[in-house]
């Protein structure tokens, strides 16, 4: 009769001693408190998670799309898309909102928490004195996909509004001007309540680069419209950044005049695609003391949180005949 071998037992469910004969904890079998005892039933998923991790806290880093959606579902909220070419000051502008809240309320709004505290701190650090940078600056966005900052605002009436601000690499928006198909991936544009377009004030004040600022931005806007990314006629903020650079420039008046012309062209070309269109001048992080930190940001924040109902344009009369329609376009009699 064949000799039967007793089954090796271990109470630790993670141990593979039954398979390879080795203790998972590296102990001798006679010294392991689990060896030789029946296998313990694993705890339920909920109990195991609480025992292993305790209370799971948010990482504080930028939110992905699903995490941003969870925030938006919990109550009143606004989605802000910030569109800017490379180095126009996008991250600096976003970081300045958090930096100002560290000093107190921004206008009538008080800070009521954030899911992205770490991301805000990381963005703000290079502009602070502790960073020992010769000039204030913020890190560039190097994202390959869209991420989101979050800040909860407490309004004067006590209601809390979740502000979700999209952060995408400026090169992505620049590429849209050459290939409108890429705008289909810009989920933040389609979902935005307010789209904020930035114009680099430093470049606008420079005689060499001034001529390219307006056309570059208008090309991006046209690509978003042509690519079908604009939905529901969102509000628009046209923001002139780095106002301190313009104020120090000998061509300050000309630069501001150029900005006004770009705003006028935007209205002329795209008034039918968007709702309310407003312009702002900001110095999010001035490099001198001529302007206060976050100059103009309070007005922009108030616009971001506002509820602006776009006017619905009157539809054109129906034209049943394509031939008749062509005659109307050409101004010819039927």
CSV table of C-alpha atoms in Angstrom, one decimal:
chain,number,residue,atom,x,y,z
A,1,UNK,CA,0.0,0.0,0.0
A,2,UNK,CA,1.4,3.4,-1.0
A,3,UNK,CA,2.4,5.7,1.7
A,4,UNK,CA,0.3,8.9,2.0
A,5,UNK,CA,2.0,12.2,2.6
A,6,UNK,CA,0.3,14.7,4.9
A,7,UNK,CA,-0.7,18.0,3.1
A,8,UNK,CA,1.5,21.0,4.1
A,9,UNK,CA,-0.6,23.6,5.8
A,10,UNK,CA,0.0,27.3,6.5
A,11,UNK,CA,-2.5,29.8,7.9
A,12,UNK,CA,-1.0,32.7,5.9
A,13,UNK,CA,-2.9,32.9,2.6
A,14,UNK,CA,0.0,34.7,1.0
A,15,UNK,CA,2.5,31.9,1.8
A,16,UNK,CA,3.5,29.5,-1.1
A,17,UNK,CA,5.1,26.9,1.2
A,18,UNK,CA,2.5,24.4,-0.1
A,19,UNK,CA,3.9,24.9,-3.6
A,20,UNK,CA,7.7,25.6,-3.3
A,21,UNK,CA,8.3,24.6,0.3
A,22,UNK,CA,9.6,28.1,1.3
A,23,UNK,CA,8.1,30.4,4.0
A,24,UNK,CA,7.0,33.8,2.6
A,25,UNK,CA,8.4,35.4,5.7
A,26,UNK,CA,11.8,33.7,5.4
A,27,UNK,CA,11.5,31.8,8.6
A,28,UNK,CA,12.3,28.2,9.5
A,29,UNK,CA,9.2,26.1,9.5
A,30,UNK,CA,9.4,25.2,13.2
A,31,UNK,CA,9.7,29.0,14.0
A,32,UNK,CA,6.8,30.2,11.8
A,33,UNK,CA,3.7,30.9,13.9
A,34,UNK,CA,1.5,30.2,10.8
A,35,UNK,CA,3.0,26.9,9.7
A,36,UNK,CA,1.0,23.7,10.3
A,37,UNK,CA,-2.2,25.6,11.0
A,38,UNK,CA,-5.3,25.6,8.7
A,39,UNK,CA,-5.6,28.3,6.1
A,40,UNK,CA,-7.4,31.4,7.4
A,41,UNK,CA,-10.3,32.7,5.3
A,42,UNK,CA,-9.4,36.0,3.7
A,43,UNK,CA,-11.2,39.0,5.1
A,44,UNK,CA,-13.8,40.8,3.0
A,45,UNK,CA,-12.6,43.4,0.5
A,46,UNK,CA,-13.8,46.3,2.6
A,47,UNK,CA,-12.3,45.0,5.8
A,48,UNK,CA,-9.0,44.2,4.1
A,49,UNK,CA,-8.8,47.7,2.6
A,50,UNK,CA,-9.4,49.4,6.0
A,51,UNK,CA,-6.9,47.1,7.8
A,52,UNK,CA,-4.2,47.6,5.1
A,53,UNK,CA,-4.7,51.2,4.2
A,54,UNK,CA,-6.9,52.9,6.8
A,55,UNK,CA,-8.5,56.0,5.4
A,56,UNK,CA,-7.5,56.6,1.8
A,57,UNK,CA,-6.8,60.3,1.2
A,58,UNK,CA,-6.6,62.0,-2.2
A,59,UNK,CA,-3.0,62.3,-3.6
A,60,UNK,CA,-3.4,66.0,-4.0
A,61,UNK,CA,-2.0,65.8,-7.6
A,62,UNK,CA,-3.8,66.8,-10.8
A,63,UNK,CA,-7.1,65.1,-11.5
A,64,UNK,CA,-7.7,62.8,-14.4
A,65,UNK,CA,-10.9,62.9,-16.4
A,66,UNK,CA,-12.8,60.4,-14.2
A,67,UNK,CA,-11.7,62.1,-11.0
A,68,UNK,CA,-12.7,65.5,-12.4
A,69,UNK,CA,-16.1,64.0,-13.3
A,70,UNK,CA,-16.6,62.8,-9.7
A,71,UNK,CA,-16.0,66.4,-8.5
A,72,UNK,CA,-18.4,67.8,-11.1
A,73,UNK,CA,-21.2,65.4,-10.1
A,74,UNK,CA,-21.3,66.4,-6.5
A,75,UNK,CA,-22.9,69.9,-6.8
A,76,UNK,CA,-22.6,73.3,-8.4
A,77,UNK,CA,-19.5,73.5,-10.6
A,78,UNK,CA,-17.7,75.2,-13.5
A,79,UNK,CA,-15.3,73.8,-16.0
A,80,UNK,CA,-12.6,76.3,-17.3
A,81,UNK,CA,-10.5,75.5,-20.3
A,82,UNK,CA,-7.3,77.7,-20.5
A,83,UNK,CA,-6.0,77.8,-24.1
A,84,UNK,CA,-2.6,79.3,-24.8
A,85,UNK,CA,0.4,78.9,-27.0
A,86,UNK,CA,3.7,77.8,-25.4
A,87,UNK,CA,5.0,80.0,-22.6
A,88,UNK,CA,2.0,82.4,-22.6
A,89,UNK,CA,1.6,82.2,-18.9
A,90,UNK,CA,-1.1,79.5,-18.5
A,91,UNK,CA,0.3,77.6,-15.5
A,92,UNK,CA,1.3,81.0,-13.8
A,93,UNK,CA,-2.2,82.2,-14.1
A,94,UNK,CA,-3.7,79.0,-12.7
A,95,UNK,CA,-1.2,79.0,-9.8
A,96,UNK,CA,-1.9,82.6,-9.0
A,97,UNK,CA,-5.5,81.8,-8.0
A,98,UNK,CA,-4.2,79.4,-5.3
A,99,UNK,CA,-1.4,81.8,-4.2
A,100,UNK,CA,-3.9,84.6,-3.7
A,101,UNK,CA,-6.2,82.4,-1.7
A,102,UNK,CA,-3.3,81.7,0.7
A,103,UNK,CA,-3.3,85.4,1.5
A,104,UNK,CA,-7.1,85.6,2.1
A,105,UNK,CA,-10.3,85.9,0.1
A,106,UNK,CA,-10.2,86.9,-3.5
A,107,UNK,CA,-12.9,89.6,-3.8
A,108,UNK,CA,-16.1,88.1,-2.3
A,109,UNK,CA,-14.9,84.5,-2.6
A,110,UNK,CA,-13.3,82.5,0.1
A,111,UNK,CA,-11.2,79.3,-0.3
A,112,UNK,CA,-13.2,76.2,0.6
A,113,UNK,CA,-10.7,73.4,-0.1
A,114,UNK,CA,-9.0,71.6,-3.0
A,115,UNK,CA,-8.5,68.1,-4.3
A,116,UNK,CA,-5.2,69.2,-5.9
A,117,UNK,CA,-3.3,71.0,-3.1
A,118,UNK,CA,0.0,69.3,-4.0
A,119,UNK,CA,-0.3,70.2,-7.6
A,120,UNK,CA,-1.0,73.9,-6.7
A,121,UNK,CA,2.0,74.0,-4.3
A,122,UNK,CA,4.2,72.4,-7.0
A,123,UNK,CA,3.2,75.0,-9.5
A,124,UNK,CA,3.6,77.9,-7.1
A,125,UNK,CA,7.0,77.0,-5.6
A,126,UNK,CA,9.3,78.3,-8.4
A,127,UNK,CA,7.8,81.7,-8.2
A,128,UNK,CA,8.4,82.1,-4.4
A,129,UNK,CA,11.5,83.5,-2.7
A,130,UNK,CA,12.3,80.2,-1.2
A,131,UNK,CA,13.0,78.8,-4.6
A,132,UNK,CA,15.9,81.4,-5.0
A,133,UNK,CA,15.0,82.0,-8.7
A,134,UNK,CA,16.3,85.3,-10.0
A,135,UNK,CA,12.9,85.9,-11.6
A,136,UNK,CA,9.5,84.5,-10.6
A,137,UNK,CA,8.4,81.7,-12.8
A,138,UNK,CA,6.3,78.5,-12.8
A,139,UNK,CA,7.1,75.1,-14.3
A,140,UNK,CA,5.9,74.4,-17.8
A,141,UNK,CA,3.1,71.9,-18.4
A,142,UNK,CA,4.6,68.8,-19.9
A,143,UNK,CA,1.4,66.8,-20.0
A,144,UNK,CA,0.6,64.4,-22.8
A,145,UNK,CA,-3.1,64.4,-21.9
A,146,UNK,CA,-5.4,66.8,-20.1
A,147,UNK,CA,-5.4,67.0,-16.3
A,148,UNK,CA,-7.4,69.2,-14.0
A,149,UNK,CA,-6.8,71.6,-11.1
A,150,UNK,CA,-9.6,71.9,-8.5
A,151,UNK,CA,-10.5,74.7,-6.1
A,152,UNK,CA,-13.8,75.0,-4.2
A,153,UNK,CA,-15.0,78.6,-3.8
A,154,UNK,CA,-17.3,79.7,-1.0
A,155,UNK,CA,-19.6,82.5,-2.4
A,156,UNK,CA,-21.0,85.3,-0.3
A,157,UNK,CA,-24.3,83.5,0.1
A,158,UNK,CA,-22.5,80.5,1.6
A,159,UNK,CA,-22.9,78.2,-1.4
A,160,UNK,CA,-19.8,76.3,-2.5
A,161,UNK,CA,-18.8,76.1,-6.1
A,162,UNK,CA,-16.3,73.6,-7.5
A,163,UNK,CA,-14.0,75.2,-10.0
A,164,UNK,CA,-12.3,72.7,-12.3
A,165,UNK,CA,-9.5,74.2,-14.5
A,166,UNK,CA,-8.1,72.1,-17.3
A,167,UNK,CA,-4.3,72.0,-17.8
A,168,UNK,CA,-3.0,70.8,-21.2
A,169,UNK,CA,0.3,71.2,-22.9
A,170,UNK,CA,0.3,74.4,-25.0
A,171,UNK,CA,1.9,72.5,-27.9
A,172,UNK,CA,-1.2,70.4,-28.2
A,173,UNK,CA,-3.3,73.5,-28.9
A,174,UNK,CA,-0.7,74.9,-31.3
A,175,UNK,CA,-0.8,71.6,-33.2
A,176,UNK,CA,-4.5,72.0,-33.7
A,177,UNK,CA,-3.9,74.9,-36.1
A,178,UNK,CA,-2.2,72.5,-38.5
A,179,UNK,CA,-4.5,69.5,-38.0
A,180,UNK,CA,-8.1,70.2,-36.9
A,181,UNK,CA,-8.7,66.4,-36.3
A,182,UNK,CA,-6.8,66.5,-33.0
A,183,UNK,CA,-9.4,68.8,-31.5
A,184,UNK,CA,-11.7,65.8,-31.1
A,185,UNK,CA,-9.5,64.7,-28.2
A,186,UNK,CA,-9.9,68.1,-26.4
A,187,UNK,CA,-12.7,67.0,-24.0
A,188,UNK,CA,-12.1,70.0,-21.8
A,189,UNK,CA,-13.1,72.3,-24.7
A,190,UNK,CA,-16.3,70.5,-25.4
A,191,UNK,CA,-17.2,70.5,-21.7
A,192,UNK,CA,-16.0,74.0,-20.8
A,193,UNK,CA,-18.4,76.6,-19.4
A,194,UNK,CA,-15.8,79.3,-20.1
A,195,UNK,CA,-12.9,79.0,-22.5
A,196,UNK,CA,-10.0,81.3,-21.5
A,197,UNK,CA,-7.6,82.3,-24.4
A,198,UNK,CA,-4.3,83.8,-23.3
A,199,UNK,CA,-2.2,86.3,-25.3
A,200,UNK,CA,1.4,86.7,-24.2
A,201,UNK,CA,1.9,90.4,-23.3
A,202,UNK,CA,5.6,90.1,-23.4
A,203,UNK,CA,5.6,89.0,-27.0
A,204,UNK,CA,3.0,91.6,-27.9
A,205,UNK,CA,5.3,94.3,-26.5
A,206,UNK,CA,8.2,93.0,-28.5
A,207,UNK,CA,8.7,94.5,-32.0
A,208,UNK,CA,10.0,91.2,-33.4
A,209,UNK,CA,7.2,88.9,-32.1
A,210,UNK,CA,4.2,91.2,-31.9
A,211,UNK,CA,2.9,90.4,-35.4
A,212,UNK,CA,2.6,86.7,-34.7
A,213,UNK,CA,0.7,86.8,-31.4
A,214,UNK,CA,-2.8,87.6,-32.8
A,215,UNK,CA,-2.7,85.3,-35.9
A,216,UNK,CA,-1.4,82.4,-33.8
A,217,UNK,CA,-4.2,82.6,-31.4
A,218,UNK,CA,-6.9,83.2,-34.0
A,219,UNK,CA,-5.6,80.2,-35.9
A,220,UNK,CA,-6.1,78.0,-32.8
A,221,UNK,CA,-9.6,79.4,-32.3
A,222,UNK,CA,-10.5,78.7,-35.9
A,223,UNK,CA,-9.2,75.2,-35.6
A,224,UNK,CA,-11.4,74.6,-32.5
A,225,UNK,CA,-14.5,75.9,-34.4
A,226,UNK,CA,-13.7,74.0,-37.6
A,227,UNK,CA,-12.9,70.8,-35.8
A,228,UNK,CA,-16.3,70.8,-34.0
A,229,UNK,CA,-14.9,71.2,-30.5
A,230,UNK,CA,-17.1,74.2,-29.6
A,231,UNK,CA,-20.4,73.1,-28.2
A,232,UNK,CA,-23.2,75.0,-26.5
A,233,UNK,CA,-21.7,78.5,-27.1
A,234,UNK,CA,-19.5,78.7,-24.0
A,235,UNK,CA,-18.4,82.0,-22.6
A,236,UNK,CA,-15.0,83.4,-23.6
A,237,UNK,CA,-12.3,85.3,-21.7
A,238,UNK,CA,-9.6,86.9,-23.8
A,239,UNK,CA,-6.7,87.5,-21.4
A,240,UNK,CA,-3.7,89.7,-21.9
A,241,UNK,CA,-1.0,88.2,-19.7
A,242,UNK,CA,2.2,89.6,-18.3
A,243,UNK,CA,0.8,93.1,-18.0
A,244,UNK,CA,3.9,94.2,-16.0
A,245,UNK,CA,6.1,93.5,-19.0
A,246,UNK,CA,3.8,95.8,-21.1
A,247,UNK,CA,3.8,98.6,-18.5
A,248,UNK,CA,7.6,98.7,-18.5
A,249,UNK,CA,7.8,98.7,-22.3
A,250,UNK,CA,8.3,101.8,-24.3
A,251,UNK,CA,5.6,100.5,-26.7
A,252,UNK,CA,3.0,100.0,-23.9
A,253,UNK,CA,0.2,102.0,-25.7
A,254,UNK,CA,0.8,100.2,-29.0
A,255,UNK,CA,0.7,96.8,-27.3
A,256,UNK,CA,-2.6,97.5,-25.7
A,257,UNK,CA,-4.0,98.9,-28.9
A,258,UNK,CA,-2.9,95.6,-30.6
A,259,UNK,CA,-4.7,93.6,-28.0
A,260,UNK,CA,-7.9,95.6,-28.5
A,261,UNK,CA,-7.6,94.9,-32.3
A,262,UNK,CA,-7.2,91.2,-31.6
A,263,UNK,CA,-10.3,91.2,-29.4
A,264,UNK,CA,-12.3,93.0,-32.1
A,265,UNK,CA,-11.2,90.5,-34.7
A,266,UNK,CA,-12.2,87.6,-32.4
A,267,UNK,CA,-15.7,89.2,-32.0
A,268,UNK,CA,-16.0,89.7,-35.7
A,269,UNK,CA,-15.0,86.2,-36.7
A,270,UNK,CA,-16.5,84.1,-33.9
A,271,UNK,CA,-19.4,85.9,-32.2
A,272,UNK,CA,-21.8,83.3,-33.5
A,273,UNK,CA,-19.8,80.4,-32.1
A,274,UNK,CA,-19.5,81.7,-28.5
A,275,UNK,CA,-21.7,83.3,-25.8
A,276,UNK,CA,-20.4,86.3,-23.9
A,277,UNK,CA,-16.9,87.5,-24.9
A,278,UNK,CA,-14.9,89.7,-22.4
A,279,UNK,CA,-11.4,90.9,-22.3
A,280,UNK,CA,-9.1,91.0,-19.2
A,281,UNK,CA,-5.6,92.3,-18.5
A,282,UNK,CA,-3.6,90.5,-15.8
A,283,UNK,CA,-0.2,90.3,-14.2
A,284,UNK,CA,-0.4,86.9,-12.4
A,285,UNK,CA,3.2,87.0,-11.1
A,286,UNK,CA,4.8,90.4,-11.7
A,287,UNK,CA,8.6,90.4,-11.8
A,288,UNK,CA,8.7,93.8,-10.0
A,289,UNK,CA,6.6,95.8,-7.6
A,290,UNK,CA,4.9,98.0,-10.2
A,291,UNK,CA,1.8,95.8,-10.0
A,292,UNK,CA,0.4,93.7,-7.1
A,293,UNK,CA,0.6,89.9,-7.2
A,294,UNK,CA,-2.3,88.6,-9.2
A,295,UNK,CA,-3.3,92.0,-10.7
A,296,UNK,CA,-6.6,91.5,-12.5
A,297,UNK,CA,-7.1,87.9,-11.4
A,298,UNK,CA,-10.0,88.7,-9.1
A,299,UNK,CA,-12.1,90.0,-12.0
A,300,UNK,CA,-11.3,87.0,-14.1
A,301,UNK,CA,-12.2,84.6,-11.2
A,302,UNK,CA,-15.5,86.4,-10.8
A,303,UNK,CA,-16.2,85.9,-14.5
A,304,UNK,CA,-15.3,82.2,-14.3
A,305,UNK,CA,-17.8,81.5,-11.6
A,306,UNK,CA,-20.6,83.6,-13.1
A,307,UNK,CA,-23.6,82.1,-14.8
A,308,UNK,CA,-23.8,83.7,-18.2
A,309,UNK,CA,-26.7,82.5,-20.3
A,310,UNK,CA,-25.7,82.9,-24.0
A,311,UNK,CA,-28.1,84.5,-26.3
A,312,UNK,CA,-29.5,82.1,-28.9
A,313,UNK,CA,-29.2,83.5,-32.4
A,314,UNK,CA,-32.2,83.6,-34.6
A,315,UNK,CA,-32.0,80.8,-37.2
A,316,UNK,CA,-31.9,81.7,-40.8
A,317,UNK,CA,-35.0,81.1,-42.9
A,318,UNK,CA,-35.2,77.6,-44.3
A,319,UNK,CA,-34.1,77.4,-48.0
A,320,UNK,CA,-35.4,74.2,-49.6
A,321,UNK,CA,-33.6,74.5,-52.9
A,322,UNK,CA,-29.9,74.3,-53.0
A,323,UNK,CA,-30.0,76.1,-56.4
A,324,UNK,CA,-32.0,78.9,-54.8
A,325,UNK,CA,-29.6,79.0,-51.9
A,326,UNK,CA,-26.6,79.5,-54.2
A,327,UNK,CA,-28.5,82.4,-55.9
A,328,UNK,CA,-29.0,84.1,-52.6
A,329,UNK,CA,-25.3,83.7,-51.7
A,330,UNK,CA,-24.3,85.3,-55.0
A,331,UNK,CA,-26.9,88.0,-54.7
A,332,UNK,CA,-28.6,86.9,-58.0
A,333,UNK,CA,-32.3,87.1,-58.8
A,334,UNK,CA,-34.2,83.8,-58.8
